[in-house]
PDB file of C-alpha atoms and ligand atoms in Angstrom:
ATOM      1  CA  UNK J 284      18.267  46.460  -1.938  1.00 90.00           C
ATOM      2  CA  UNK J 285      20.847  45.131   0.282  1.00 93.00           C
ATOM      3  CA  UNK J 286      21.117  41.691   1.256  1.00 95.00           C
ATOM      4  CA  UNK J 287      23.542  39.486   3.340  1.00 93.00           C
ATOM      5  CA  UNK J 288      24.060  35.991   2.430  1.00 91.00           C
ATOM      6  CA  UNK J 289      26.689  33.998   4.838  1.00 86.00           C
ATOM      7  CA  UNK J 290      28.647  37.012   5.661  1.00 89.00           C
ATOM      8  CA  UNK J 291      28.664  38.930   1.964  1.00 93.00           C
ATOM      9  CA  UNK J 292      26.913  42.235   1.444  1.00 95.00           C
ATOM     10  CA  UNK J 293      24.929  42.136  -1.637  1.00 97.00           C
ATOM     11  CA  UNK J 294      23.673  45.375  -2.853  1.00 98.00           C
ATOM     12  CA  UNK J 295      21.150  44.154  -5.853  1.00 98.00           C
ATOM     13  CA  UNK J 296      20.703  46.531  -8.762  1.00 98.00           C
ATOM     14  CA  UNK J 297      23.313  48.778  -7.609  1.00 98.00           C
ATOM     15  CA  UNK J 298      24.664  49.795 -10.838  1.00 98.00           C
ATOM     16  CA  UNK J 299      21.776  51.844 -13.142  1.00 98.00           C
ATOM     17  CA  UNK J 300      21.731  50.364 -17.017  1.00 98.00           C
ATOM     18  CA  UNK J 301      23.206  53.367 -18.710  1.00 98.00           C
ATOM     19  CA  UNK J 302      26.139  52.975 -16.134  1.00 98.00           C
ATOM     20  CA  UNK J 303      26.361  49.574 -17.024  1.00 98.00           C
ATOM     21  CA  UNK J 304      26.821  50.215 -20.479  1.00 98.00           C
ATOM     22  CA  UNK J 305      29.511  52.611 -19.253  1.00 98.00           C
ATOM     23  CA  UNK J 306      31.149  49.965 -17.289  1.00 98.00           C
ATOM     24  CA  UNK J 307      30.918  47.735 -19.935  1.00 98.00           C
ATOM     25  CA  UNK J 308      32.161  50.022 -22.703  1.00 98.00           C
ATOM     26  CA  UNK J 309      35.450  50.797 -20.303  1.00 98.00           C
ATOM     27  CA  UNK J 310      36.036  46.963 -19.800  1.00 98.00           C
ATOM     28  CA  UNK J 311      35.839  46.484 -23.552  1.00 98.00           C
ATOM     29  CA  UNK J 312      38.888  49.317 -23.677  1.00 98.00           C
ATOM     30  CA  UNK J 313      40.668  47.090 -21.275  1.00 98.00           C
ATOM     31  CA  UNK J 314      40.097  43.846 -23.328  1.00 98.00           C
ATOM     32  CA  UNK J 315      41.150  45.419 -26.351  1.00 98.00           C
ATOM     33  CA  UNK J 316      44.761  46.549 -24.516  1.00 98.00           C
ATOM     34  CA  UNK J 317      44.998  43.366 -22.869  1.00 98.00           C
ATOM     35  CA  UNK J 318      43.231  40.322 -24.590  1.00 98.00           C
ATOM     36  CA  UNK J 319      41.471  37.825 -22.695  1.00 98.00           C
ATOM     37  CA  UNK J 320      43.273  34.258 -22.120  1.00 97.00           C
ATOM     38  CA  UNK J 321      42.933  31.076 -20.030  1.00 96.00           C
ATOM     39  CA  UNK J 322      44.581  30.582 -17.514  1.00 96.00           C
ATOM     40  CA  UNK J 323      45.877  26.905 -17.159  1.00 95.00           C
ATOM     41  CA  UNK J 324      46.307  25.483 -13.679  1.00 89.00           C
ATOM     42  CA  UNK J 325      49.422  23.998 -12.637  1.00 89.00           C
ATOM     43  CA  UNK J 326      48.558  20.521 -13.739  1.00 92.00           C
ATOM     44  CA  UNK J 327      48.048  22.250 -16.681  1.00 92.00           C
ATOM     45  CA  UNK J 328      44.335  21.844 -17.274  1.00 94.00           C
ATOM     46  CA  UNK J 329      42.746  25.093 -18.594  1.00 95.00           C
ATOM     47  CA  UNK J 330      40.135  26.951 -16.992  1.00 96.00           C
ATOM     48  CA  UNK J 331      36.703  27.659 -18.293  1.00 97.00           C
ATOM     49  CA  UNK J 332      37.039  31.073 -17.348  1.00 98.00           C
ATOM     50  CA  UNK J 333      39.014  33.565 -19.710  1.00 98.00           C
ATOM     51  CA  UNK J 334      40.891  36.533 -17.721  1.00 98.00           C
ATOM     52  CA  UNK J 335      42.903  39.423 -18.077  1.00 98.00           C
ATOM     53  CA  UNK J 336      43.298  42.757 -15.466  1.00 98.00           C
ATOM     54  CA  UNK J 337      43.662  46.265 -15.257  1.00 98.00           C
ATOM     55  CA  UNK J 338      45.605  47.930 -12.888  1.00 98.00           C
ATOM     56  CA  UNK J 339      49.205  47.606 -10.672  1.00 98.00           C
ATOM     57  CA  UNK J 340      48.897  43.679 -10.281  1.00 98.00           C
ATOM     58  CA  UNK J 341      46.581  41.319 -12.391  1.00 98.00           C
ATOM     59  CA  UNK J 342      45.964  37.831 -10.900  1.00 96.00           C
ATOM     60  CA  UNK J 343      47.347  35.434 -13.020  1.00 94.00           C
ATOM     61  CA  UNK J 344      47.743  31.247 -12.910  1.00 93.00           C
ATOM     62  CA  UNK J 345      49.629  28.780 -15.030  1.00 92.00           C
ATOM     63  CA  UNK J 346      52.042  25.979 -15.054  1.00 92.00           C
ATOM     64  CA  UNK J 347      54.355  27.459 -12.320  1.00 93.00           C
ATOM     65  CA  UNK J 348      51.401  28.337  -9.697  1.00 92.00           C
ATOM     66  CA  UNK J 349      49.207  31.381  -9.478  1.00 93.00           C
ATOM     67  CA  UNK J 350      50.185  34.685  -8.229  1.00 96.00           C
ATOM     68  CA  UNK J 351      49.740  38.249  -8.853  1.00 98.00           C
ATOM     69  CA  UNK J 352      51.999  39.290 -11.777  1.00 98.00           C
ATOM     70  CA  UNK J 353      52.646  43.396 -13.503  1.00 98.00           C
ATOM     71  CA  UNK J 354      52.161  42.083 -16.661  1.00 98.00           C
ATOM     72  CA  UNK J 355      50.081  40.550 -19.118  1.00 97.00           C
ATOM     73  CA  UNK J 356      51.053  36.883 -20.102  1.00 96.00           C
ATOM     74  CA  UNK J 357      51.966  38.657 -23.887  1.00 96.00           C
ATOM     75  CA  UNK J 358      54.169  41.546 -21.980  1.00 97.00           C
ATOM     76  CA  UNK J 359      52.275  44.264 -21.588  1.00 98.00           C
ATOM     77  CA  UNK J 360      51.580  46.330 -18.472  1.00 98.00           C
ATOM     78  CA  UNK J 361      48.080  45.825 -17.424  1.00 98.00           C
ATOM     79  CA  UNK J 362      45.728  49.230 -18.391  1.00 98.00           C
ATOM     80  CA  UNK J 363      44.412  51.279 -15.849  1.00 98.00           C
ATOM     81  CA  UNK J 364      41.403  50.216 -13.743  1.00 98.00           C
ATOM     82  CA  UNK J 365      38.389  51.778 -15.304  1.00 98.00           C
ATOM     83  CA  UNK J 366      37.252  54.868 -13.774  1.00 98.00           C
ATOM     84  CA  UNK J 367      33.700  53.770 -12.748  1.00 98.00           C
ATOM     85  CA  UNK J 368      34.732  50.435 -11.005  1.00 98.00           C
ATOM     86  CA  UNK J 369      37.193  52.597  -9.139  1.00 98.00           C
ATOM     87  CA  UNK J 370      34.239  55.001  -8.122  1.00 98.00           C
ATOM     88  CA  UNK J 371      31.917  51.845  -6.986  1.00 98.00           C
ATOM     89  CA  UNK J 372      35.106  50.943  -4.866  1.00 98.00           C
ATOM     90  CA  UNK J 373      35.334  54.165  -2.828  1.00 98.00           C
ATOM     91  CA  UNK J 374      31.905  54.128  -2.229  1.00 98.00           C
ATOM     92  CA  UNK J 375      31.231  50.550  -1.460  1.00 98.00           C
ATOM     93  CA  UNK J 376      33.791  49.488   0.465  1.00 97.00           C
ATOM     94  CA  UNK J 377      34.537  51.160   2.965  1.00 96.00           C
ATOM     95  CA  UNK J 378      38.289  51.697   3.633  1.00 97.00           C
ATOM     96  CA  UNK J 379      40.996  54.171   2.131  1.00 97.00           C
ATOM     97  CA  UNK J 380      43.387  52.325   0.450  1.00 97.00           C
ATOM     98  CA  UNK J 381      42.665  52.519  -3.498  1.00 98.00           C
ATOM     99  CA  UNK J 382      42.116  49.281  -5.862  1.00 98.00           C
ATOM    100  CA  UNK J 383      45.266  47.944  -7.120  1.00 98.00           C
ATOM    101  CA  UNK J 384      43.484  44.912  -8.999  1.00 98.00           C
ATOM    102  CA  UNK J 385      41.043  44.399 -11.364  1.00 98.00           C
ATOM    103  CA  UNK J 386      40.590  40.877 -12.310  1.00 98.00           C
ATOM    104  CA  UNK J 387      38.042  40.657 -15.147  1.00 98.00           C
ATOM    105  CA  UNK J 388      36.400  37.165 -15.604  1.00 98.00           C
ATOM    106  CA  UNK J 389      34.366  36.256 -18.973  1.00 98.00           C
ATOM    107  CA  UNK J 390      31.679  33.624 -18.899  1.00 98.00           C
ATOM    108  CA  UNK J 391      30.259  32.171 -21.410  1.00 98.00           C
ATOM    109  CA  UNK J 392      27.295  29.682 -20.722  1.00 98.00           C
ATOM    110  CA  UNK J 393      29.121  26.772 -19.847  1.00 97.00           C
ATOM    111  CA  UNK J 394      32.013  28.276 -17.560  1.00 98.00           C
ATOM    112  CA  UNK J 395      31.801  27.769 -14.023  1.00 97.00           C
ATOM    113  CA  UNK J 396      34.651  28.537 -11.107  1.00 97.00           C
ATOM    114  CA  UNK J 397      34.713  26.202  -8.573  1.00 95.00           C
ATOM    115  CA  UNK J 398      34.982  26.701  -4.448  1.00 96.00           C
ATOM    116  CA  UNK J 399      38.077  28.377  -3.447  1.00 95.00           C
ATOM    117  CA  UNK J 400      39.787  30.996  -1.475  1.00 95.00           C
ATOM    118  CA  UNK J 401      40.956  34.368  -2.106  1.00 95.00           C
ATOM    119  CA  UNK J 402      43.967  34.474  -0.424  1.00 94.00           C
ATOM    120  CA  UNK J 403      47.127  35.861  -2.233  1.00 94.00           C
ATOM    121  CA  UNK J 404      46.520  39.200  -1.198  1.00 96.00           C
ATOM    122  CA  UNK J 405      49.168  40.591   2.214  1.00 96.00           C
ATOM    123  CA  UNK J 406      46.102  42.329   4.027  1.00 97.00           C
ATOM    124  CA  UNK J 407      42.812  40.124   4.735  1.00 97.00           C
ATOM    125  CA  UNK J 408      41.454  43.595   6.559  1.00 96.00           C
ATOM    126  CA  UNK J 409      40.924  44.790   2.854  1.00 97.00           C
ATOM    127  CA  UNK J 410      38.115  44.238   1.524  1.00 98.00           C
ATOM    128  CA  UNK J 411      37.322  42.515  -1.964  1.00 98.00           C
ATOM    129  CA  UNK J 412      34.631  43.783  -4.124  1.00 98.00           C
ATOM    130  CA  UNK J 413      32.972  42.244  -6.753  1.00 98.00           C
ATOM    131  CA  UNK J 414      30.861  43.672 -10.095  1.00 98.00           C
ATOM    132  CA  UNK J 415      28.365  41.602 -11.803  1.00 98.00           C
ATOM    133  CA  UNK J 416      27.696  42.263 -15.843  1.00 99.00           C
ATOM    134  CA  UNK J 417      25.417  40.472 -18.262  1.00 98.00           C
ATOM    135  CA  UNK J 418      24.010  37.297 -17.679  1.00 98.00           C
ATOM    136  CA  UNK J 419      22.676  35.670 -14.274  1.00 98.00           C
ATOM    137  CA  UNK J 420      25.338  33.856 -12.231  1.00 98.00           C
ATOM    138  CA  UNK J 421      24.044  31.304  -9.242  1.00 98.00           C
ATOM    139  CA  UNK J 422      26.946  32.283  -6.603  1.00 97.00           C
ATOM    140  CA  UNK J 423      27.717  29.919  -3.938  1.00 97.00           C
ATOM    141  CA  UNK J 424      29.209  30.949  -0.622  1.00 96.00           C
ATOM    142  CA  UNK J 425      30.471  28.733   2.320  1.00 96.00           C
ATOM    143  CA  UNK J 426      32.078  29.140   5.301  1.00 96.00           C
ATOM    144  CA  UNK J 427      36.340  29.550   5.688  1.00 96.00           C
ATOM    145  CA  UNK J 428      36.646  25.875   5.751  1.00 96.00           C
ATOM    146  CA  UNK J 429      36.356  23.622   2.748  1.00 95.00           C
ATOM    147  CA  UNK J 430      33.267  20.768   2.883  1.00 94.00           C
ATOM    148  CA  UNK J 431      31.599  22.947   5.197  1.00 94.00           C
ATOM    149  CA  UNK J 432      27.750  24.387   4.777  1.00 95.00           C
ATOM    150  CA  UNK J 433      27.065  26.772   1.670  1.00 96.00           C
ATOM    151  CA  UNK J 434      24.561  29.220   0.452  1.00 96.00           C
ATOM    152  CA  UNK J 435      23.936  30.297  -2.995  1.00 96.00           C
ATOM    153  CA  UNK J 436      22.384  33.262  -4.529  1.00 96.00           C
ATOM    154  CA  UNK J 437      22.203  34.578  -7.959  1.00 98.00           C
ATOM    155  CA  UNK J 438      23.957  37.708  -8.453  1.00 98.00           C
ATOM    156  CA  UNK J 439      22.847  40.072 -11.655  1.00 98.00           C
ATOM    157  CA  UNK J 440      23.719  42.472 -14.037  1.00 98.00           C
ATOM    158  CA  UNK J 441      24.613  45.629 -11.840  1.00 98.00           C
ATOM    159  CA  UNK J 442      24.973  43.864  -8.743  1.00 98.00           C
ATOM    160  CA  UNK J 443      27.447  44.576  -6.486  1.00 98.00           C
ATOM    161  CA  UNK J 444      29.325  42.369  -3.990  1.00 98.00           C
ATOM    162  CA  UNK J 445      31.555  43.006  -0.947  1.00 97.00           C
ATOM    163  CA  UNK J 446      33.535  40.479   0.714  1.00 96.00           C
ATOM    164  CA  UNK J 447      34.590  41.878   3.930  1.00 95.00           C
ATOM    165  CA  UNK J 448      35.580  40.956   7.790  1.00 93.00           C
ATOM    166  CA  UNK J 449      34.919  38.190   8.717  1.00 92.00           C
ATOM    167  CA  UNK J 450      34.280  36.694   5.071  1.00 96.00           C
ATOM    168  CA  UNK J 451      36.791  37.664   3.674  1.00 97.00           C
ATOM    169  CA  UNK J 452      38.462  34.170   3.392  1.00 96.00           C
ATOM    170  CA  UNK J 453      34.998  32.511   3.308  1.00 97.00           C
ATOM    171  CA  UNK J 454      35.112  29.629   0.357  1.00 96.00           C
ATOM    172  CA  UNK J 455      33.235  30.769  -2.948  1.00 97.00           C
ATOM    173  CA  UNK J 456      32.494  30.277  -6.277  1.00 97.00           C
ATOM    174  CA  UNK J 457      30.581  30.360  -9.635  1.00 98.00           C
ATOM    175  CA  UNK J 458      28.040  27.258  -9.912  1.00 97.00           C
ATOM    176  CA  UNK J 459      25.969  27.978 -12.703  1.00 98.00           C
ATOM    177  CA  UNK J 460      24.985  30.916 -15.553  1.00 98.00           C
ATOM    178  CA  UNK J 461      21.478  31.552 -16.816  1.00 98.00           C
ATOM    179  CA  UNK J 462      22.399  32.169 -20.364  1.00 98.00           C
ATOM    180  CA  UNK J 463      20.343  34.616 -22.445  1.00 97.00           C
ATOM    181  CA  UNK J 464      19.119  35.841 -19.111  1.00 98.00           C
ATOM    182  CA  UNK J 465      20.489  39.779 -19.574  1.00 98.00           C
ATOM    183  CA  UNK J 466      20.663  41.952 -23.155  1.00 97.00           C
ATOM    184  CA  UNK J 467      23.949  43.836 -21.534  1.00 98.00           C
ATOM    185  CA  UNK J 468      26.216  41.824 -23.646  1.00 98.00           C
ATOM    186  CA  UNK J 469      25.285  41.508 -27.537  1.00 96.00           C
ATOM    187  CA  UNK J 470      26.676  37.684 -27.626  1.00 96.00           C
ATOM    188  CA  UNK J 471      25.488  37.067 -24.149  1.00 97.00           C
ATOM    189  CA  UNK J 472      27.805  35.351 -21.093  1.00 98.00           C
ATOM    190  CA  UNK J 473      28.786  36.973 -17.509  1.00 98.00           C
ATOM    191  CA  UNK J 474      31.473  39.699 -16.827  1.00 98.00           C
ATOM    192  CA  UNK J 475      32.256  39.532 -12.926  1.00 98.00           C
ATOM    193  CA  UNK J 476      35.036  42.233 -12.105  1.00 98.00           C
ATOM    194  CA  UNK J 477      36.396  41.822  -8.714  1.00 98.00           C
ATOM    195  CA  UNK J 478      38.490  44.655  -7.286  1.00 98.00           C
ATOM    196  CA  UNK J 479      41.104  44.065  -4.974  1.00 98.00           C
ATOM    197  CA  UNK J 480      44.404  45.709  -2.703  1.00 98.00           C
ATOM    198  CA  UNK J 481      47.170  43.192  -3.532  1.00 98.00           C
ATOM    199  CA  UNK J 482      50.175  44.259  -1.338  1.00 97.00           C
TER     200      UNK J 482
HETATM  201  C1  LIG E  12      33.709  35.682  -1.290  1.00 85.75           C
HETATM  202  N1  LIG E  12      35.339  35.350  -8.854  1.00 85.75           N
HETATM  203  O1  LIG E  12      37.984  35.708  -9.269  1.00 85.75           O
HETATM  204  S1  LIG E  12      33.654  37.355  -7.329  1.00 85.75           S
HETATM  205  C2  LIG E  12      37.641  35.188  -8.191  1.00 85.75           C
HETATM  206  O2  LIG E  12      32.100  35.949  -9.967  1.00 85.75           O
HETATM  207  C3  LIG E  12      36.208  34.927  -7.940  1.00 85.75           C
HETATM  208  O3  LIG E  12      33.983  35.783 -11.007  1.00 85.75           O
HETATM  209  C4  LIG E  12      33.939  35.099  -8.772  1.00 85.75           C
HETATM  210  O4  LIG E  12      35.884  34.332  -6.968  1.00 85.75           O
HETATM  211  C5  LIG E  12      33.291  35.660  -9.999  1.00 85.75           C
HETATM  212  O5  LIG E  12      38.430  34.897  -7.289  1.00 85.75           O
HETATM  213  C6  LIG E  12      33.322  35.636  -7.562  1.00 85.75           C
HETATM  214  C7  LIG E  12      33.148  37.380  -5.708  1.00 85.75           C
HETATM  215  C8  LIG E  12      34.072  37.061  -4.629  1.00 85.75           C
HETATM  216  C9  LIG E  12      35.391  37.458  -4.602  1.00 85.75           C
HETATM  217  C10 LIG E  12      36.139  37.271  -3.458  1.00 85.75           C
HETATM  218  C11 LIG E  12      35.581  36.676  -2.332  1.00 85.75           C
HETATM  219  C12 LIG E  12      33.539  36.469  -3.546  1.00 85.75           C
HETATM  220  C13 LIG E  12      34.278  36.261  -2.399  1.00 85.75           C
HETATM  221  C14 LIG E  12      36.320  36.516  -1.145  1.00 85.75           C
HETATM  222  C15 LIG E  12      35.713  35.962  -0.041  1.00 85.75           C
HETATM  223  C16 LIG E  12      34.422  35.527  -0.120  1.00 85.75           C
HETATM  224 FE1  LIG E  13      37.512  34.233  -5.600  1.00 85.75          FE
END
């Protein structure tokens, strides 16, 4: 089922289990290349949420700002994007340009993002897209001014997200996660991946 809530395309149970085991299988091959960390913020407070990326560009914050960066805090290059997020991309969302990021977030029961933007990308026209695995997530969506009206909605394991037109720089974040609420991941928490063209 598809569902809009305050300008985001929802497409609920999108992904089949067995792919999500996929998914999750190819994410774990990205972890292992390219730990998770936390990001601090510039006043140096860490987040709850642990990162890391695949592809061209992984989003990155710390001390100096945040940005999109080629490399892994620890050196590396960033591992490819895994081949079934890139498939959900072309056919979700809609335009012809290729991923270049894949920001994975981990949450574990107590991590929460709070309302922001998504705006260090060059070209608001592309879209972002975003892949929910493992446990519930409440999702909270306002409008492209800060303080103004917001919806939530909880997004699940296999949902996918797109973040498009007019929403694109609509305020957004994670609220809450129902822990224990999906099998997915052995040691429960949430894996959101959220695909995006960077330059
Ligand atoms: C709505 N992550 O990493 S993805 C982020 O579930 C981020 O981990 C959340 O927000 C997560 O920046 C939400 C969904 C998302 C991404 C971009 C958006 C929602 C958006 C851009 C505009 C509006
Ligand atoms: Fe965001």
């Amino acid at each position: 089922m598809q569902v809009n809530v305050g300008g985001i395309f929802v497409h609920q149970g999108y992904i089949d289990p067995s792919d999500q085991a996929e998914l999750l299988d190819q994410v774990r091959r990205v972890v292992r290349a390219a730990p998770l960390y936390r990001p601090e913020t510039k006043t140096g407070r860490k987040m709850s949420v642990r990162m890391t990326s695949a592809g061209t560009y992984g989003w990155m914050s710390d001390r100096k700002g945040y940005r999109y960066e080629r490399r892994h805090p620890e050196g590396m290059e960033w591992p490819p994007i895994p081949k079934l997020a890139k498939r959900i991309w072309r056919d979700v969302a809609g335009v012809p340009r290729e991923p270049q990021s894949c920001l994975i977030n981990f949450y574990d029961a107590d991590a929460k993002m709070g309302l922001h933007q998504d705006r260090d990308e060059a070209d608001f026209e592309m879209p972002v897209l975003s892949i929910s695995l493992g446990d519930d997530a409440r999702f909270r969506v306002g409008g492209p001014e800060r303080g103004g009206k917001t919806e939530a909605i909880w997004l699940r394991s296999g949902d996918v997200a797109l973040m498009g037109g007019d929403a694109r720089l609509n305020f957004h974040g994670i609220d809450k996660i129902r822990a224990g609420s999906s099998s997915l991941l052995p040691n429960g928490g949430r894996i959101n991946l959220t695909l995006r063209v960077v330059d």
